[in-house]
PDB file of N, CA and C in Angstrom:
ATOM      1  N   UNK I   1     208.488 140.296 108.199  1.00 54.00           N
ATOM      2  CA  UNK I   1     207.077 140.363 107.938  1.00 54.00           C
ATOM      3  C   UNK I   1     206.344 139.161 108.356  1.00 54.00           C
ATOM      4  N   UNK I   2     205.170 139.346 108.867  1.00 62.00           N
ATOM      5  CA  UNK I   2     204.347 138.208 109.295  1.00 62.00           C
ATOM      6  C   UNK I   2     202.935 138.285 108.631  1.00 62.00           C
ATOM      7  N   UNK I   3     202.442 137.238 108.099  1.00 61.00           N
ATOM      8  CA  UNK I   3     201.153 137.219 107.504  1.00 61.00           C
ATOM      9  C   UNK I   3     200.211 136.287 108.211  1.00 61.00           C
ATOM     10  N   UNK I   4     198.964 136.695 108.370  1.00 79.00           N
ATOM     11  CA  UNK I   4     197.914 135.898 108.866  1.00 79.00           C
ATOM     12  C   UNK I   4     196.828 135.966 107.851  1.00 79.00           C
ATOM     13  N   UNK I   5     196.090 134.863 107.637  1.00 86.00           N
ATOM     14  CA  UNK I   5     195.154 134.884 106.547  1.00 86.00           C
ATOM     15  C   UNK I   5     193.818 134.174 106.831  1.00 86.00           C
ATOM     16  N   UNK I   6     192.963 134.282 105.857  1.00 88.00           N
ATOM     17  CA  UNK I   6     191.663 133.611 105.883  1.00 88.00           C
ATOM     18  C   UNK I   6     191.530 132.894 104.574  1.00 88.00           C
ATOM     19  N   UNK I   7     191.085 131.684 104.604  1.00 89.00           N
ATOM     20  CA  UNK I   7     190.878 130.893 103.368  1.00 89.00           C
ATOM     21  C   UNK I   7     189.352 130.706 103.199  1.00 89.00           C
ATOM     22  N   UNK I   8     188.918 131.057 102.025  1.00 91.00           N
ATOM     23  CA  UNK I   8     187.482 130.783 101.689  1.00 91.00           C
ATOM     24  C   UNK I   8     187.428 130.046 100.318  1.00 91.00           C
ATOM     25  N   UNK I   9     186.412 129.283 100.157  1.00 95.00           N
ATOM     26  CA  UNK I   9     186.109 128.617  98.898  1.00 95.00           C
ATOM     27  C   UNK I   9     184.877 129.302  98.302  1.00 95.00           C
ATOM     28  N   UNK I  10     185.089 129.711  96.992  1.00 95.00           N
ATOM     29  CA  UNK I  10     184.019 130.454  96.296  1.00 95.00           C
ATOM     30  C   UNK I  10     183.558 129.587  95.106  1.00 95.00           C
ATOM     31  N   UNK I  11     182.348 129.681  94.793  1.00 95.00           N
ATOM     32  CA  UNK I  11     181.816 129.002  93.568  1.00 95.00           C
ATOM     33  C   UNK I  11     182.293 129.694  92.304  1.00 95.00           C
ATOM     34  N   UNK I  12     182.627 128.894  91.324  1.00 95.00           N
ATOM     35  CA  UNK I  12     183.030 129.426  89.974  1.00 95.00           C
ATOM     36  C   UNK I  12     181.899 129.282  88.956  1.00 95.00           C
ATOM     37  N   UNK I  13     180.784 128.612  89.378  1.00 94.00           N
ATOM     38  CA  UNK I  13     179.687 128.403  88.503  1.00 94.00           C
ATOM     39  C   UNK I  13     179.018 129.747  88.144  1.00 94.00           C
ATOM     40  N   UNK I  14     178.656 129.954  86.902  1.00 93.00           N
ATOM     41  CA  UNK I  14     178.095 131.228  86.401  1.00 93.00           C
ATOM     42  C   UNK I  14     179.005 132.361  86.670  1.00 93.00           C
ATOM     43  N   UNK I  15     180.283 132.125  86.784  1.00 92.00           N
ATOM     44  CA  UNK I  15     181.322 133.186  87.038  1.00 92.00           C
ATOM     45  C   UNK I  15     180.979 134.049  88.285  1.00 92.00           C
ATOM     46  N   UNK I  16     180.316 133.485  89.244  1.00 92.00           N
ATOM     47  CA  UNK I  16     179.948 134.265  90.459  1.00 92.00           C
ATOM     48  C   UNK I  16     181.140 134.639  91.254  1.00 92.00           C
ATOM     49  N   UNK I  17     182.288 133.962  91.077  1.00 92.00           N
ATOM     50  CA  UNK I  17     183.481 134.265  91.889  1.00 92.00           C
ATOM     51  C   UNK I  17     183.888 135.709  91.837  1.00 92.00           C
ATOM     52  N   UNK I  18     183.584 136.335  90.680  1.00 92.00           N
ATOM     53  CA  UNK I  18     183.993 137.733  90.465  1.00 92.00           C
ATOM     54  C   UNK I  18     183.286 138.648  91.410  1.00 92.00           C
ATOM     55  N   UNK I  19     182.005 138.447  91.640  1.00 94.00           N
ATOM     56  CA  UNK I  19     181.265 139.313  92.489  1.00 94.00           C
ATOM     57  C   UNK I  19     181.466 138.971  93.955  1.00 94.00           C
ATOM     58  N   UNK I  20     181.590 137.654  94.313  1.00 94.00           N
ATOM     59  CA  UNK I  20     181.641 137.247  95.718  1.00 94.00           C
ATOM     60  C   UNK I  20     183.111 137.534  96.215  1.00 94.00           C
ATOM     61  N   UNK I  21     184.093 137.355  95.413  1.00 93.00           N
ATOM     62  CA  UNK I  21     185.520 137.663  95.910  1.00 93.00           C
ATOM     63  C   UNK I  21     185.587 139.156  95.988  1.00 93.00           C
ATOM     64  N   UNK I  22     185.037 139.964  95.032  1.00 93.00           N
ATOM     65  CA  UNK I  22     185.153 141.384  95.059  1.00 93.00           C
ATOM     66  C   UNK I  22     184.381 141.878  96.309  1.00 93.00           C
ATOM     67  N   UNK I  23     183.275 141.371  96.641  1.00 94.00           N
ATOM     68  CA  UNK I  23     182.563 141.839  97.888  1.00 94.00           C
ATOM     69  C   UNK I  23     183.411 141.527  99.110  1.00 94.00           C
ATOM     70  N   UNK I  24     184.027 140.347  99.132  1.00 89.00           N
ATOM     71  CA  UNK I  24     184.866 140.048 100.290  1.00 89.00           C
ATOM     72  C   UNK I  24     186.142 140.983 100.372  1.00 89.00           C
ATOM     73  N   UNK I  25     186.711 141.321  99.216  1.00 91.00           N
ATOM     74  CA  UNK I  25     187.808 142.341  99.218  1.00 91.00           C
ATOM     75  C   UNK I  25     187.294 143.609  99.816  1.00 91.00           C
ATOM     76  N   UNK I  26     186.147 144.083  99.420  1.00 94.00           N
ATOM     77  CA  UNK I  26     185.575 145.278  99.946  1.00 94.00           C
ATOM     78  C   UNK I  26     185.436 145.239 101.464  1.00 94.00           C
ATOM     79  N   UNK I  27     184.944 144.171 101.967  1.00 90.00           N
ATOM     80  CA  UNK I  27     184.788 143.962 103.385  1.00 90.00           C
ATOM     81  C   UNK I  27     186.085 143.976 104.080  1.00 90.00           C
ATOM     82  N   UNK I  28     187.070 143.229 103.685  1.00 86.00           N
ATOM     83  CA  UNK I  28     188.354 143.169 104.291  1.00 86.00           C
ATOM     84  C   UNK I  28     189.108 144.466 104.239  1.00 86.00           C
ATOM     85  N   UNK I  29     188.995 145.181 103.101  1.00 90.00           N
ATOM     86  CA  UNK I  29     189.658 146.478 102.903  1.00 90.00           C
ATOM     87  C   UNK I  29     189.164 147.479 103.952  1.00 90.00           C
ATOM     88  N   UNK I  30     187.939 147.474 104.239  1.00 92.00           N
ATOM     89  CA  UNK I  30     187.372 148.338 105.266  1.00 92.00           C
ATOM     90  C   UNK I  30     187.927 148.071 106.671  1.00 92.00           C
ATOM     91  N   UNK I  31     188.107 146.781 106.993  1.00 86.00           N
ATOM     92  CA  UNK I  31     188.631 146.357 108.240  1.00 86.00           C
ATOM     93  C   UNK I  31     190.106 146.511 108.432  1.00 86.00           C
ATOM     94  N   UNK I  32     190.914 146.229 107.376  1.00 84.00           N
ATOM     95  CA  UNK I  32     192.353 146.174 107.449  1.00 84.00           C
ATOM     96  C   UNK I  32     193.106 147.150 106.593  1.00 84.00           C
ATOM     97  N   UNK I  33     192.412 147.879 105.709  1.00 90.00           N
ATOM     98  CA  UNK I  33     193.089 148.796 104.788  1.00 90.00           C
ATOM     99  C   UNK I  33     193.603 147.988 103.618  1.00 90.00           C
ATOM    100  N   UNK I  34     193.286 148.535 102.435  1.00 91.00           N
ATOM    101  CA  UNK I  34     193.642 147.826 101.144  1.00 91.00           C
ATOM    102  C   UNK I  34     195.179 147.598 101.067  1.00 91.00           C
ATOM    103  N   UNK I  35     196.005 148.516 101.642  1.00 91.00           N
ATOM    104  CA  UNK I  35     197.397 148.420 101.531  1.00 91.00           C
ATOM    105  C   UNK I  35     197.973 147.273 102.465  1.00 91.00           C
ATOM    106  N   UNK I  36     197.181 146.652 103.290  1.00 88.00           N
ATOM    107  CA  UNK I  36     197.633 145.624 104.179  1.00 88.00           C
ATOM    108  C   UNK I  36     197.127 144.267 103.866  1.00 88.00           C
ATOM    109  N   UNK I  37     196.453 144.107 102.758  1.00 89.00           N
ATOM    110  CA  UNK I  37     195.977 142.759 102.371  1.00 89.00           C
ATOM    111  C   UNK I  37     196.459 142.337 100.995  1.00 89.00           C
ATOM    112  N   UNK I  38     196.577 141.040 100.827  1.00 90.00           N
ATOM    113  CA  UNK I  38     196.882 140.477  99.508  1.00 90.00           C
ATOM    114  C   UNK I  38     195.914 139.252  99.322  1.00 90.00           C
ATOM    115  N   UNK I  39     195.811 138.917  98.070  1.00 91.00           N
ATOM    116  CA  UNK I  39     194.881 137.733  97.772  1.00 91.00           C
ATOM    117  C   UNK I  39     195.670 136.722  96.807  1.00 91.00           C
ATOM    118  N   UNK I  40     195.287 135.511  97.002  1.00 90.00           N
ATOM    119  CA  UNK I  40     195.871 134.483  96.163  1.00 90.00           C
ATOM    120  C   UNK I  40     194.831 133.374  95.917  1.00 90.00           C
ATOM    121  N   UNK I  41     194.496 133.247  94.603  1.00 92.00           N
ATOM    122  CA  UNK I  41     193.521 132.154  94.210  1.00 92.00           C
ATOM    123  C   UNK I  41     194.282 130.901  93.899  1.00 92.00           C
ATOM    124  N   UNK I  42     193.747 129.710  94.286  1.00 90.00           N
ATOM    125  CA  UNK I  42     194.401 128.493  94.008  1.00 90.00           C
ATOM    126  C   UNK I  42     193.323 127.359  93.904  1.00 90.00           C
ATOM    127  N   UNK I  43     193.683 126.211  93.436  1.00 91.00           N
ATOM    128  CA  UNK I  43     192.839 125.071  93.360  1.00 91.00           C
ATOM    129  C   UNK I  43     191.573 125.380  92.517  1.00 91.00           C
ATOM    130  N   UNK I  44     191.672 125.976  91.361  1.00 93.00           N
ATOM    131  CA  UNK I  44     190.552 126.263  90.489  1.00 93.00           C
ATOM    132  C   UNK I  44     190.002 124.944  89.942  1.00 93.00           C
ATOM    133  N   UNK I  45     188.680 124.895  89.971  1.00 94.00           N
ATOM    134  CA  UNK I  45     187.977 123.749  89.356  1.00 94.00           C
ATOM    135  C   UNK I  45     186.767 124.307  88.582  1.00 94.00           C
ATOM    136  N   UNK I  46     186.021 123.435  87.910  1.00 93.00           N
ATOM    137  CA  UNK I  46     184.834 123.894  87.185  1.00 93.00           C
ATOM    138  C   UNK I  46     183.796 124.448  88.184  1.00 93.00           C
ATOM    139  N   UNK I  47     183.844 124.016  89.411  1.00 95.00           N
ATOM    140  CA  UNK I  47     182.817 124.457  90.403  1.00 95.00           C
ATOM    141  C   UNK I  47     183.312 125.374  91.510  1.00 95.00           C
ATOM    142  N   UNK I  48     184.619 125.444  91.765  1.00 96.00           N
ATOM    143  CA  UNK I  48     185.065 126.286  92.882  1.00 96.00           C
ATOM    144  C   UNK I  48     186.473 126.793  92.752  1.00 96.00           C
ATOM    145  N   UNK I  49     186.824 127.769  93.566  1.00 95.00           N
ATOM    146  CA  UNK I  49     188.159 128.234  93.742  1.00 95.00           C
ATOM    147  C   UNK I  49     188.475 128.450  95.217  1.00 95.00           C
ATOM    148  N   UNK I  50     189.634 128.053  95.608  1.00 93.00           N
ATOM    149  CA  UNK I  50     190.033 128.396  96.986  1.00 93.00           C
ATOM    150  C   UNK I  50     190.777 129.773  96.907  1.00 93.00           C
ATOM    151  N   UNK I  51     190.503 130.690  97.808  1.00 92.00           N
ATOM    152  CA  UNK I  51     191.093 131.988  97.750  1.00 92.00           C
ATOM    153  C   UNK I  51     191.607 132.327  99.177  1.00 92.00           C
ATOM    154  N   UNK I  52     192.845 132.740  99.143  1.00 90.00           N
ATOM    155  CA  UNK I  52     193.540 133.074 100.491  1.00 90.00           C
ATOM    156  C   UNK I  52     193.622 134.585 100.513  1.00 90.00           C
ATOM    157  N   UNK I  53     193.134 135.159 101.653  1.00 89.00           N
ATOM    158  CA  UNK I  53     193.320 136.563 102.013  1.00 89.00           C
ATOM    159  C   UNK I  53     194.397 136.665 103.047  1.00 89.00           C
ATOM    160  N   UNK I  54     195.528 137.351 102.751  1.00 88.00           N
ATOM    161  CA  UNK I  54     196.583 137.433 103.649  1.00 88.00           C
ATOM    162  C   UNK I  54     196.688 138.915 104.183  1.00 88.00           C
ATOM    163  N   UNK I  55     196.889 139.015 105.442  1.00 84.00           N
ATOM    164  CA  UNK I  55     196.945 140.305 106.135  1.00 84.00           C
ATOM    165  C   UNK I  55     198.412 140.546 106.619  1.00 84.00           C
ATOM    166  N   UNK I  56     198.939 141.678 106.244  1.00 76.00           N
ATOM    167  CA  UNK I  56     200.215 141.990 106.642  1.00 76.00           C
ATOM    168  C   UNK I  56     200.213 142.590 108.025  1.00 76.00           C
ATOM    169  N   UNK I  57     201.018 142.069 108.913  1.00 70.00           N
ATOM    170  CA  UNK I  57     201.085 142.608 110.321  1.00 70.00           C
ATOM    171  C   UNK I  57     202.345 143.316 110.577  1.00 70.00           C
TER     172      UNK I  57
END
């Protein structure tokens, strides 16, 4: 298996990460198919979260 990904940083202020990460999942699912992507959140702070979208090739 080989993975290629995109890393984005999302704001966690006012809990907006839920809507922004969700919208990005919707966008990536349309392009790559929900069965071919995985997500991993890391580096949580009071202001942001780094989120990795991994695509199965």
